[in-house]
Short mmCIF file of C-alpha atoms in Angstrom, two decimals:
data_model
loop_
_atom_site.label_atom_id
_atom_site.label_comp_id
_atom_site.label_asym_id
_atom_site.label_seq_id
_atom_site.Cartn_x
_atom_site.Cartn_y
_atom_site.Cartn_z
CA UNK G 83 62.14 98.92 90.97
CA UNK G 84 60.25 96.59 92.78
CA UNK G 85 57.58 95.22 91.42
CA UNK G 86 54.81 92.75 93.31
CA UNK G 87 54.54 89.49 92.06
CA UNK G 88 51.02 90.15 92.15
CA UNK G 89 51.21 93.29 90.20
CA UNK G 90 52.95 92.46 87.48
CA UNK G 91 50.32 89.15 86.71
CA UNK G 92 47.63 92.49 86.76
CA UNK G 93 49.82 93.72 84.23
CA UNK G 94 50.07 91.06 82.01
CA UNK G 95 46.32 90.19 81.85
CA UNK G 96 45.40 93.58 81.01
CA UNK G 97 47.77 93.89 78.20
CA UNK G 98 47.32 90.86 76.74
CA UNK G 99 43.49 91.17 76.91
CA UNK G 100 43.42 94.38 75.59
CA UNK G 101 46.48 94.09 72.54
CA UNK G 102 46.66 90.19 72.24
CA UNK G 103 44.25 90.40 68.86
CA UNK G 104 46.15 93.87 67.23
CA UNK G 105 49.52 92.40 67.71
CA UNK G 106 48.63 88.85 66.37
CA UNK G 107 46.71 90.56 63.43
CA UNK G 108 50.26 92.45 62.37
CA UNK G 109 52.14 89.18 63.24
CA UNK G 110 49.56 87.84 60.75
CA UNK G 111 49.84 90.02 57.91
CA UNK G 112 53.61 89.96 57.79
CA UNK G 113 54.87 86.72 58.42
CA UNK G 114 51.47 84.33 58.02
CA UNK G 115 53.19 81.00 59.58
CA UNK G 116 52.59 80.28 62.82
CA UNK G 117 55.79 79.51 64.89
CA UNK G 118 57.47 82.84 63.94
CA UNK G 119 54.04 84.90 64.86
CA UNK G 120 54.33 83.01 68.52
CA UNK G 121 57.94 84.36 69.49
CA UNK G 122 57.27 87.95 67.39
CA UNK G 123 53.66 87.64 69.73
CA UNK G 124 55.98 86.94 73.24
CA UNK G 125 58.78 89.06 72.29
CA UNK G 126 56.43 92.44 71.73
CA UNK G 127 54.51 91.35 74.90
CA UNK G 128 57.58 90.86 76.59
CA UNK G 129 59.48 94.24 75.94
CA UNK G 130 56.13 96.05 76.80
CA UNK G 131 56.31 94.91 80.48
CA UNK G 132 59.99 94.88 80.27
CA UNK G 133 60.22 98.49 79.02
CA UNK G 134 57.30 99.65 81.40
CA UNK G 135 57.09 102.63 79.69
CA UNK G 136 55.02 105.75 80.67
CA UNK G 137 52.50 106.12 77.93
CA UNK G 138 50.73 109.66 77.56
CA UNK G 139 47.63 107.65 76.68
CA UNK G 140 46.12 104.37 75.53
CA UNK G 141 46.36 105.34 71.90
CA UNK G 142 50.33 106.41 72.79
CA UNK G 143 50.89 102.69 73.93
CA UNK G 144 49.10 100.93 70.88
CA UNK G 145 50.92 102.77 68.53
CA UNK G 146 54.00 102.10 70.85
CA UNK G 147 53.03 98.41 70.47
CA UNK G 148 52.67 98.45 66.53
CA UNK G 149 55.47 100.16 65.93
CA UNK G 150 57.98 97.31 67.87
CA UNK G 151 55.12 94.66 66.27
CA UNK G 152 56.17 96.04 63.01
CA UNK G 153 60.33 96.02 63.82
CA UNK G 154 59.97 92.96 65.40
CA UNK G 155 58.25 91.27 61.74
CA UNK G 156 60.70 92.87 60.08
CA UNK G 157 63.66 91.51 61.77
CA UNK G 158 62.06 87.80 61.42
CA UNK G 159 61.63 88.62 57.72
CA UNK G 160 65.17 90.41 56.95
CA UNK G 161 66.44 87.08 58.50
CA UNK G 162 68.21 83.97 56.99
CA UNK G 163 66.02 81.53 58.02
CA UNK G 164 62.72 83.43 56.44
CA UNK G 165 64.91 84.16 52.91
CA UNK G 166 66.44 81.33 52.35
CA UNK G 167 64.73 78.20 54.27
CA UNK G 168 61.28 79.39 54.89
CA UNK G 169 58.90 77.98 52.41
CA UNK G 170 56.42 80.83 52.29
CA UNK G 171 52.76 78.37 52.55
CA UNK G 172 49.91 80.14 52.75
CA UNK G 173 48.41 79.49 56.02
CA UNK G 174 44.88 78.98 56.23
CA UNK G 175 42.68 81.47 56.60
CA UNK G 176 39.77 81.41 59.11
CA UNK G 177 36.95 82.74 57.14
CA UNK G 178 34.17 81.14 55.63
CA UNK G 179 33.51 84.28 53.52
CA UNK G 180 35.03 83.71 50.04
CA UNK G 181 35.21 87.04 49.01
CA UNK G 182 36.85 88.52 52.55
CA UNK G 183 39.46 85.62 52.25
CA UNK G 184 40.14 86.44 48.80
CA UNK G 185 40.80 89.97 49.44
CA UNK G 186 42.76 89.10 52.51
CA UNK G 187 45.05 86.61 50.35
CA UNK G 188 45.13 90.11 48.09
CA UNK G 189 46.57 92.23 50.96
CA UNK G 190 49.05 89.71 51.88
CA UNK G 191 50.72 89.04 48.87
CA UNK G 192 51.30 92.56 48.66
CA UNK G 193 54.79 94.00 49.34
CA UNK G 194 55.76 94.82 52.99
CA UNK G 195 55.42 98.93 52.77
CA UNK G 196 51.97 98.44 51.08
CA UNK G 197 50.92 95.83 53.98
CA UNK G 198 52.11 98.18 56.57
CA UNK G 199 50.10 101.48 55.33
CA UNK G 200 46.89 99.10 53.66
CA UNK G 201 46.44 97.60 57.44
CA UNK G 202 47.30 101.15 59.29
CA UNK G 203 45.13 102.91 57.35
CA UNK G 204 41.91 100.68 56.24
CA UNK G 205 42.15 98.62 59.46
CA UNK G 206 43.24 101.10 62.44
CA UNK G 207 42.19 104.09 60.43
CA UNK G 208 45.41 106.04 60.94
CA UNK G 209 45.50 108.98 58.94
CA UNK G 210 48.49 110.12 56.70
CA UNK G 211 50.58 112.00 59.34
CA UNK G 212 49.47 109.80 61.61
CA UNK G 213 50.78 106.48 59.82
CA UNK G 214 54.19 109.08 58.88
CA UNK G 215 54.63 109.56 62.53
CA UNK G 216 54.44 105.57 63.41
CA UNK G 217 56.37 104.75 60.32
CA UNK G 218 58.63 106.97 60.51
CA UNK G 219 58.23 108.57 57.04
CA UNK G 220 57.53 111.35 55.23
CA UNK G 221 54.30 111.97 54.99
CA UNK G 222 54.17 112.49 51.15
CA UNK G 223 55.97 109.09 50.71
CA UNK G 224 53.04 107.54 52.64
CA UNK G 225 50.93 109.55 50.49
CA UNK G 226 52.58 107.25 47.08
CA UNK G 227 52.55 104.19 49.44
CA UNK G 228 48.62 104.02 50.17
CA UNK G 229 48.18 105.36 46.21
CA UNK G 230 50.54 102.36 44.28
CA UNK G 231 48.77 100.05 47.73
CA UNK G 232 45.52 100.46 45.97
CA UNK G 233 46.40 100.77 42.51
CA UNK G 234 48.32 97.15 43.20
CA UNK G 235 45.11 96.08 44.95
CA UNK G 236 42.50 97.01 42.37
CA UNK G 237 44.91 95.60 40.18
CA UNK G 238 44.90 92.25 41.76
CA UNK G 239 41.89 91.93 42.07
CA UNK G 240 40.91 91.83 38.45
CA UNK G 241 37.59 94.24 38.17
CA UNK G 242 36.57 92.91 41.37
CA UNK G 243 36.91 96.42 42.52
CA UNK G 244 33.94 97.95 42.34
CA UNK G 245 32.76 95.19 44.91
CA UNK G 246 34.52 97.66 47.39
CA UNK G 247 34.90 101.53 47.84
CA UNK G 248 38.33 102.01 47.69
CA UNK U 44 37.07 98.03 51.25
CA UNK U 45 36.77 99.48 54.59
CA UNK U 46 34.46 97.62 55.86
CA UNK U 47 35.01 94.04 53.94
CA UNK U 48 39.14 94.46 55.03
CA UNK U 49 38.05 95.24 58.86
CA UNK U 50 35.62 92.33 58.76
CA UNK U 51 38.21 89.76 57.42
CA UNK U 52 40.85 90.95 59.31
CA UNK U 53 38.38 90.42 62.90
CA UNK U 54 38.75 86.75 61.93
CA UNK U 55 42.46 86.84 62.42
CA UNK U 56 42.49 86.54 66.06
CA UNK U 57 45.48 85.37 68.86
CA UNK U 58 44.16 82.06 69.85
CA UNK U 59 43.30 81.27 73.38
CA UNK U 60 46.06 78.47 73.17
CA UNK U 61 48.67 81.38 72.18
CA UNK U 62 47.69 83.63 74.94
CA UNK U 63 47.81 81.39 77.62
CA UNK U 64 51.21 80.23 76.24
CA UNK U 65 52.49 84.07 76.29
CA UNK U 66 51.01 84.77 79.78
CA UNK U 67 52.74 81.84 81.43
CA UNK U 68 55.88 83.06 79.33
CA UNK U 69 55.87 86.09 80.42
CA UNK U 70 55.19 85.35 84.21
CA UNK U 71 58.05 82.68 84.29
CA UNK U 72 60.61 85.55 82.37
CA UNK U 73 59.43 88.38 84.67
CA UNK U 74 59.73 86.77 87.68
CA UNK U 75 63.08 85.33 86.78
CA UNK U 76 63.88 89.14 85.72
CA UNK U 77 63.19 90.67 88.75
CA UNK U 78 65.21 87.94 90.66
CA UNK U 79 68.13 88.57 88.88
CA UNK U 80 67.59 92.37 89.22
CA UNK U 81 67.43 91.22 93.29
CA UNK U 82 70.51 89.71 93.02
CA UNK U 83 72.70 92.52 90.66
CA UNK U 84 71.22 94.56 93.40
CA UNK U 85 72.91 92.63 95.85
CA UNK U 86 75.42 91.72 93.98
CA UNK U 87 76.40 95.70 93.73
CA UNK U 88 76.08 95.57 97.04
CA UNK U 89 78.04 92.93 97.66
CA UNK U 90 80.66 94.65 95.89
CA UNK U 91 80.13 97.93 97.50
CA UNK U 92 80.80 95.77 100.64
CA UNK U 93 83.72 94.20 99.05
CA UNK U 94 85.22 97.92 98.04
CA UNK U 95 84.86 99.21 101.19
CA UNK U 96 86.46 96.48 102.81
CA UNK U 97 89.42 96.58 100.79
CA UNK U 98 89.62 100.44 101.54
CA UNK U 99 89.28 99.54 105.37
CA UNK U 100 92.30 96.88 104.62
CA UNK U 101 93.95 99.38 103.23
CA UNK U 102 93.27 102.23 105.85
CA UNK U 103 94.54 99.83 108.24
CA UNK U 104 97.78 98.85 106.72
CA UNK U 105 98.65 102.20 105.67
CA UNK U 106 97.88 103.09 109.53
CA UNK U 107 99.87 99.99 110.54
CA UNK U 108 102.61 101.10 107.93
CA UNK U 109 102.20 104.64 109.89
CA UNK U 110 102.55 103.44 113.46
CA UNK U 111 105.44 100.72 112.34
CA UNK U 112 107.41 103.91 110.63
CA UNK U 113 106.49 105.78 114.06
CA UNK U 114 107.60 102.84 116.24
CA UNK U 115 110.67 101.93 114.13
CA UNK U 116 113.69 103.64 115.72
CA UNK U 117 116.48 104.57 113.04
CA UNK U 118 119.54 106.19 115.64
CA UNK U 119 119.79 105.31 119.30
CA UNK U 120 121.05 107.41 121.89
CA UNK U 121 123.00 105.94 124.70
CA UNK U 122 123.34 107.50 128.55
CA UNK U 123 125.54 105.80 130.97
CA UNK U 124 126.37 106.77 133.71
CA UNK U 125 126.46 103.67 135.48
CA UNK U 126 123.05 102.81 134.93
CA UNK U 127 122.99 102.53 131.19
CA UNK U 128 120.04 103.30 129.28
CA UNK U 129 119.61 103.08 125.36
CA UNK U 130 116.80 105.27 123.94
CA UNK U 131 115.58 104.31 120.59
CA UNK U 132 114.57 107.77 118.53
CA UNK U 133 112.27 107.52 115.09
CA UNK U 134 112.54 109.28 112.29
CA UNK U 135 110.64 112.41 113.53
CA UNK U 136 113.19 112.75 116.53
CA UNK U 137 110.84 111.08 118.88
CA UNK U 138 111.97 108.53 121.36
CA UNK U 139 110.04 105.44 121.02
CA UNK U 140 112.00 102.91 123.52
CA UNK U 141 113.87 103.48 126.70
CA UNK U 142 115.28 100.19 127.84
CA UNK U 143 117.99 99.25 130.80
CA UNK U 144 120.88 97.43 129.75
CA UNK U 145 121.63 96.78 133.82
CA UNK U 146 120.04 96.41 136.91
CA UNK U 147 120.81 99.98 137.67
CA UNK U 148 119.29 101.50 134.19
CA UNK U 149 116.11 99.42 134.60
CA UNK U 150 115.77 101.32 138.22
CA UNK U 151 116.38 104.50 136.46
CA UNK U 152 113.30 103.64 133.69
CA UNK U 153 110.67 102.44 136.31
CA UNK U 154 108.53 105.45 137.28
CA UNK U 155 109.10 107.29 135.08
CA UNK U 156 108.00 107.54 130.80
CA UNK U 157 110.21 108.66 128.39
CA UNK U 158 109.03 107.34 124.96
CA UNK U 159 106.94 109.50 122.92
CA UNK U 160 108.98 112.48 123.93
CA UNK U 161 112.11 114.57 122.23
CA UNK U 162 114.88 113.32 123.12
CA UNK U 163 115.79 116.43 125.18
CA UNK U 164 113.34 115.67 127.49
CA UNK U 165 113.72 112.30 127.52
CA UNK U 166 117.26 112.54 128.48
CA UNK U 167 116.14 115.44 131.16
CA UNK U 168 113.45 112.78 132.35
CA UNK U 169 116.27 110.23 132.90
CA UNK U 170 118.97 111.64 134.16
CA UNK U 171 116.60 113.76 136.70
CA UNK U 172 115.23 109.97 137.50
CA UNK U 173 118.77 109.10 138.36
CA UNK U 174 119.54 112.10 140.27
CA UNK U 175 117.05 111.34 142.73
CA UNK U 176 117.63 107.45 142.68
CA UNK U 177 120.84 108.62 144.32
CA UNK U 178 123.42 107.65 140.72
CA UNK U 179 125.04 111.30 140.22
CA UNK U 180 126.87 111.76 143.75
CA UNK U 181 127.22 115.13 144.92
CA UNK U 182 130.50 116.16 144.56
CA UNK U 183 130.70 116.68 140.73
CA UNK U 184 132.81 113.45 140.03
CA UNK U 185 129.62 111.83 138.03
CA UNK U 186 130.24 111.32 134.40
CA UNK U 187 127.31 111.23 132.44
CA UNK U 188 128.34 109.59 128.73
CA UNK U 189 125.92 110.18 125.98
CA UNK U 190 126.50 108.46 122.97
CA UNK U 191 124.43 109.25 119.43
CA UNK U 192 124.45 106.01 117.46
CA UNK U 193 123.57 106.90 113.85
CA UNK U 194 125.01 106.28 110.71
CA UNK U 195 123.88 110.15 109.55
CA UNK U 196 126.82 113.07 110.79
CA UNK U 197 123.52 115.59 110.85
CA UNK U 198 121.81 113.18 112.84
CA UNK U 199 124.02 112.34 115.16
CA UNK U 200 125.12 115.94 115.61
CA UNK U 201 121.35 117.42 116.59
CA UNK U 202 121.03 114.10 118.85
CA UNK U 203 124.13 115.03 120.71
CA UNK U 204 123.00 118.49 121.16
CA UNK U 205 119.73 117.66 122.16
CA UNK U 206 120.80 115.07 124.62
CA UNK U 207 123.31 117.56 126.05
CA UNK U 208 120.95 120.36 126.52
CA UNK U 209 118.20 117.55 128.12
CA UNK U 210 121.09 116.20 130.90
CA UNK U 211 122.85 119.97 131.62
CA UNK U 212 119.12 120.78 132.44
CA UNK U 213 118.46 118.37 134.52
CA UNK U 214 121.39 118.23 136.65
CA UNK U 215 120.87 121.87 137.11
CA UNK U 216 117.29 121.71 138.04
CA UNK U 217 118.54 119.22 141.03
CA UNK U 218 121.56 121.02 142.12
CA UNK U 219 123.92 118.76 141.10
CA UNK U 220 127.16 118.55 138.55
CA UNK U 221 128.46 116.34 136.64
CA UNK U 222 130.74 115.56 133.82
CA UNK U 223 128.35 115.45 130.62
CA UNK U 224 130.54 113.66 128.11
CA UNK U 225 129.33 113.37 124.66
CA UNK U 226 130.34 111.02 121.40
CA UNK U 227 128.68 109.50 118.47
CA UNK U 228 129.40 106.24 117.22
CA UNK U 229 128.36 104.00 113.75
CA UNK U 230 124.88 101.57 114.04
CA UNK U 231 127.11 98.72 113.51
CA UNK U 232 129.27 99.31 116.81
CA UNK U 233 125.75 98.73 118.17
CA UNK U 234 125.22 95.37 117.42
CA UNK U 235 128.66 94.77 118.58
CA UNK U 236 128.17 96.00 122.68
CA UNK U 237 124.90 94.49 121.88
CA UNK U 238 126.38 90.93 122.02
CA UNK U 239 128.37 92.21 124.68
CA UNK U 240 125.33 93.34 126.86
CA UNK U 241 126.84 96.71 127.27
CA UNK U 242 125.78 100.03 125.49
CA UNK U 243 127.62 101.46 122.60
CA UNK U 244 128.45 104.17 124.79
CA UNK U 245 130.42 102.03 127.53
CA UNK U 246 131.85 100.08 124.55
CA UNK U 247 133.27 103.05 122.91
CA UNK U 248 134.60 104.41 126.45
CA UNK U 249 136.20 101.26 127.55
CA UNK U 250 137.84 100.87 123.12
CA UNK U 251 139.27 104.08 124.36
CA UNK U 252 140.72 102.91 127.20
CA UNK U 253 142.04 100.26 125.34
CA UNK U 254 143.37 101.91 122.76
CA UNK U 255 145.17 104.54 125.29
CA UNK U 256 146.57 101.70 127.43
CA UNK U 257 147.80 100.16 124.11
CA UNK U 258 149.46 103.50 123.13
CA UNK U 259 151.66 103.06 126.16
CA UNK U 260 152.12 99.45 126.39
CA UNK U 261 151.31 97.70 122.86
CA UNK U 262 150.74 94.22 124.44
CA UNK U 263 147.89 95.94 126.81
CA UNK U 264 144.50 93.97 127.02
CA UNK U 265 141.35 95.48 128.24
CA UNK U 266 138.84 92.58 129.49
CA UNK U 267 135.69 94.14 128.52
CA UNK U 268 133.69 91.79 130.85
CA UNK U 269 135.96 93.33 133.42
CA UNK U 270 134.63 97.34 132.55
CA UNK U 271 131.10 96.70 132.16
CA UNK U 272 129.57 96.95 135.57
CA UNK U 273 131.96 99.89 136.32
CA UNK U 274 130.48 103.03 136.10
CA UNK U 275 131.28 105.27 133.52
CA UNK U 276 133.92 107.77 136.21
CA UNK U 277 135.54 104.96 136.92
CA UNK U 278 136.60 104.29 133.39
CA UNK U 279 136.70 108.32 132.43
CA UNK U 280 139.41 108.29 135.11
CA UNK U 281 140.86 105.39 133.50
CA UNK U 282 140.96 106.58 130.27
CA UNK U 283 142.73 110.08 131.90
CA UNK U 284 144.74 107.84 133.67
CA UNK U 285 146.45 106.32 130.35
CA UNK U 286 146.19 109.52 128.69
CA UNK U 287 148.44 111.29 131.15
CA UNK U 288 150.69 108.48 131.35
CA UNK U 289 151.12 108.45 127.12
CA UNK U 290 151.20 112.48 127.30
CA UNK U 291 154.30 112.17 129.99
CA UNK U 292 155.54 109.68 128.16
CA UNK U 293 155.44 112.05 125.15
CA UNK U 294 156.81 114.78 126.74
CA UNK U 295 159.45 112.95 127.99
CA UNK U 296 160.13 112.07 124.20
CA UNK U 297 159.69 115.42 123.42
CA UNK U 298 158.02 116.86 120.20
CA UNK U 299 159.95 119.40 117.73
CA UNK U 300 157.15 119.95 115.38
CA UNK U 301 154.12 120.60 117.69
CA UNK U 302 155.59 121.57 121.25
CA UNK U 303 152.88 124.27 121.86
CA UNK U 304 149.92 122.24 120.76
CA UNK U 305 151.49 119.73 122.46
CA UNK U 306 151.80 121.68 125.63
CA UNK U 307 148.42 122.76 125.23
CA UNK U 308 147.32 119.32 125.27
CA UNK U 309 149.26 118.06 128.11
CA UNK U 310 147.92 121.26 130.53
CA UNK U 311 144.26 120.08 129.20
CA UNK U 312 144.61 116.40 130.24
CA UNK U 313 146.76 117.21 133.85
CA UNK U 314 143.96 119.74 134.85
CA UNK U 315 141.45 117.67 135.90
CA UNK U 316 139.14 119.73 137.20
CA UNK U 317 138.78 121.81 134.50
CA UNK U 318 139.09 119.72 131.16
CA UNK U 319 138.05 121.95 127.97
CA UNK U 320 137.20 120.96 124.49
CA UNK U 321 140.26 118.80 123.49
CA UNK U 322 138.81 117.56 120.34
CA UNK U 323 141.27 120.72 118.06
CA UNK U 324 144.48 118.68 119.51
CA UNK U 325 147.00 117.76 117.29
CA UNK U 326 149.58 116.60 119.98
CA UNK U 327 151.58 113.67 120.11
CA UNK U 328 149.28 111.81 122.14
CA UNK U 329 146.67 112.28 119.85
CA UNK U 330 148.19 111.29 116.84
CA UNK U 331 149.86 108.19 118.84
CA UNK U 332 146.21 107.35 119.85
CA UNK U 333 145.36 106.89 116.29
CA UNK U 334 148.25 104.83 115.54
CA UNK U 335 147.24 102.67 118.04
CA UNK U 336 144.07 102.53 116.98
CA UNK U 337 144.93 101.32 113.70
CA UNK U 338 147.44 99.12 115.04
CA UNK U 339 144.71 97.11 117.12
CA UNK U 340 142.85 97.11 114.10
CA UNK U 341 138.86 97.24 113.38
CA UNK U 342 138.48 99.71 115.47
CA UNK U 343 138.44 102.55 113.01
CA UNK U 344 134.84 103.05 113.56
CA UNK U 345 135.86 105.23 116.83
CA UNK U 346 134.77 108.61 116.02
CA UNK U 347 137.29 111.23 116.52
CA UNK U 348 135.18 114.26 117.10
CA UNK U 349 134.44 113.19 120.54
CA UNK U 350 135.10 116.29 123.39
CA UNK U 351 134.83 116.35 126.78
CA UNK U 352 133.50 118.98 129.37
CA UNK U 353 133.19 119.24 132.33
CA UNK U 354 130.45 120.67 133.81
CA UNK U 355 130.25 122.76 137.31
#
């Protein structure tokens, strides 16, 4: 129960060094405008050192941290303010490459449960029962998630495909 | 893809601004977290405190309640004999106060303890104390009253007994007799010789002796100021004194109906000496005795089962 003062700034510098990037980048890729991604960013941070779980490993604590990254976009998103008031703008994107930002516009239009399996699996190279696990899915509907993800991506991409090995 | 998506999606970085932000955020709601878990922490404790002090309240009121139902006496038992002592009994048949109504009955009470004993041997204690402070003369002539005071029949029946058995065993542990006379009377008669600074048990005997002389001369007073100091003999003879004078009166008048009980009676009350259970008479003097009673009025709260022995 207690806790050093000391101890728990340790804490908080480790985690955000080592997860600050991973939990921006889903913060990113679901809800794009800034002020949301800041309280989704505290709030995940927050209920890791709240929680102060005991992780099996470091792999058991980032998927810990996607999967509340994840719920935590997806309550912003189911709410009011993002359906009805939120003017979806597309933010900016920091890359000087044409083609990455292109294909990053792609992946971000897509719908939420292609996002989710796109990023897991291209990104953080889950694997299928890995990403069912997280999700919380059957594996087989994962399976038809990643398929229509990429059909939906080649297709939006207009024969720009073969620029990448899908 | 794998590459291009991993490449474009390494540009999408927290910002240092947005880190710092969340670090000091996170500092500021710990801190304040594990204050607040401090002060549920004391503030169970607090009310762990605050429980156990309201159980120690209560421990201590029910004990009070205990030792007030323990101290509280519900029936009283007077002994005169002339010093006249009241003993206050509880509930569980303990006595819990022993107090003097005179000079003489405080002299009996110092020296000696008898609260937070059985009556018995209260009344053993007291009248043994008085035995050797010189109050029951030798020759037998003592009268020792007892008087139950208690609303309950039971109650004042097991008091009486119990009182009895205490003073026979006293007076025969010292060698000495006396007349152990024993009545019961209602709480309210109480309050009554209380105002009167007498016990119940003198107030009763000298009503009697009212209510006797009355039975021979209607117009009789009895100056209860007068009776109080005297000890209880001296108004016993009194009392036997009227008695005898109502019985010759009543034989005198005769009685058709109930010449052998009345007889009876009239042989009890002339033999002094040897005075047996008289509370089965029917006799003319009895019955006149109630009359007389009622007549003076008030004073119906006389109990009638009284009897008198005399003890050798």
């Amino acid at each position: 129960m207690e806790v050093s003062q000391f101890e728990n700034d340790d804490k908080i510098g480790v985690a955000l060094q080592k997860y600050s990037d991973t939990v921006y980048r889903i913060c990113f890729i679901y809800l794009r405008n800034s002020p949301d991604i800041d309280d989704v960013f505290q709030e995940v941070f927050l209920k890791l050192l709240q929680k102060n779980l005991p992780f099996e490993s470091e792999d058991h604590e980032k998927a810990w941290l996607i999967r509340v990254t994840i719920n935590q976009c997806k309550d912003v998103v189911k709410g009011f303010w993002w359906k009805n008031i939120n003017l979806v703008e597309n933010v900016e994107l920091p890359l000087k490459d044409s083609a990455e930002n292109e294909l990053l516009q792609v992946v971000l239009s897509l719908p939420q449960k292609y996002k989710d399996v796109i990023y897991l699996y291209y990104y953080e190279e889950y694997t299928v029962p890995q990403m069912a696990k997280l999700l919380k899915r059957n594996e087989n509907t994962i399976y038809s998630n990643l398929h229509r993800a990429k059909g939906l991506l080649k297709q939006k991409l207009e024969g720009k495909e073969h620029e990448y090995s899908f | 893809m794998n590459t291009r998506f991993k490449s474009a999606l390494n540009h999408v970085k927290a910002n240092e601004d947005l880190i710092n932000k969340t670090e000091e955020y996170l500092r500021d709601t710990l801190a304040k977290e594990q204050i607040s878990k401090m002060t549920e922490f004391n503030k169970w404790r607090m009310i762990g405190m605050k429980k156990f002090a309201i159980a120690a309240c209560v421990a201590l009121l029910l004990l009070g309640g205990g030792f007030k139902a323990y101290a509280t006496p519900l029936s009283y038992v007077s002994l005169d004999i002339n010093p006249s002592v009241e003993l206050g009994v509880n509930a569980l048949g303990l006595v819990v106060t022993a107090e003097g109504y005179n000079e003489d009955g405080k002299a009996v009470l110092s020296g000696v303890k008898a609260t937070g004993i059985n009556v018995k041997k209260a009344v053993h204690t007291i009248v043994d104390s008085a035995a050797h402070k010189g109050f029951i003369e030798n020759d037998g002539s003592t009268v020792v009253s007892l008087t139950a005071e208690t609303d309950n029949d039971r109650t004042a029946a097991k008091l009486k007994t119990e009182a009895e058995a205490g003073a026979d065993e006293a007076l025969t542990e010292n060698g000495k007799s006396a007349e152990v006379n024993s009545d019961n009377v209602a709480l309210a008669r109480r309050d009554e010789a209380r105002k009167l600074g007498i016990t119940p048990g003198k107030l009763n005997l000298i009503q009697k002796l009212q209510a006797e002389l009355q039975a021979s001369d209607p117009t009789a007073t009895v100056d209860v100021e007068t009776y109080s100091d005297k000890t209880v003999k001296a108004i016993m003879l009194e009392i036997k004194e009227a008695r005898q004078a109502i019985t010759d009166k009543g034989a005198a008048i005769g009685n058709k109906d109930n010449g052998a009980a009345s007889n009876k009676d009239n042989s009890a009350i002339n033999n002094k000496d040897d005075l047996t259970a008289n509370n089965t008479n029917k006799g003319t003097a009895n019955s006149k005795a109630n009359t007389v009673r009622n007549n003076a009025g008030g004073n119906n709260s006389i109990n009638d089962s009284n009897h008198t022995d005399i003890k050798q």
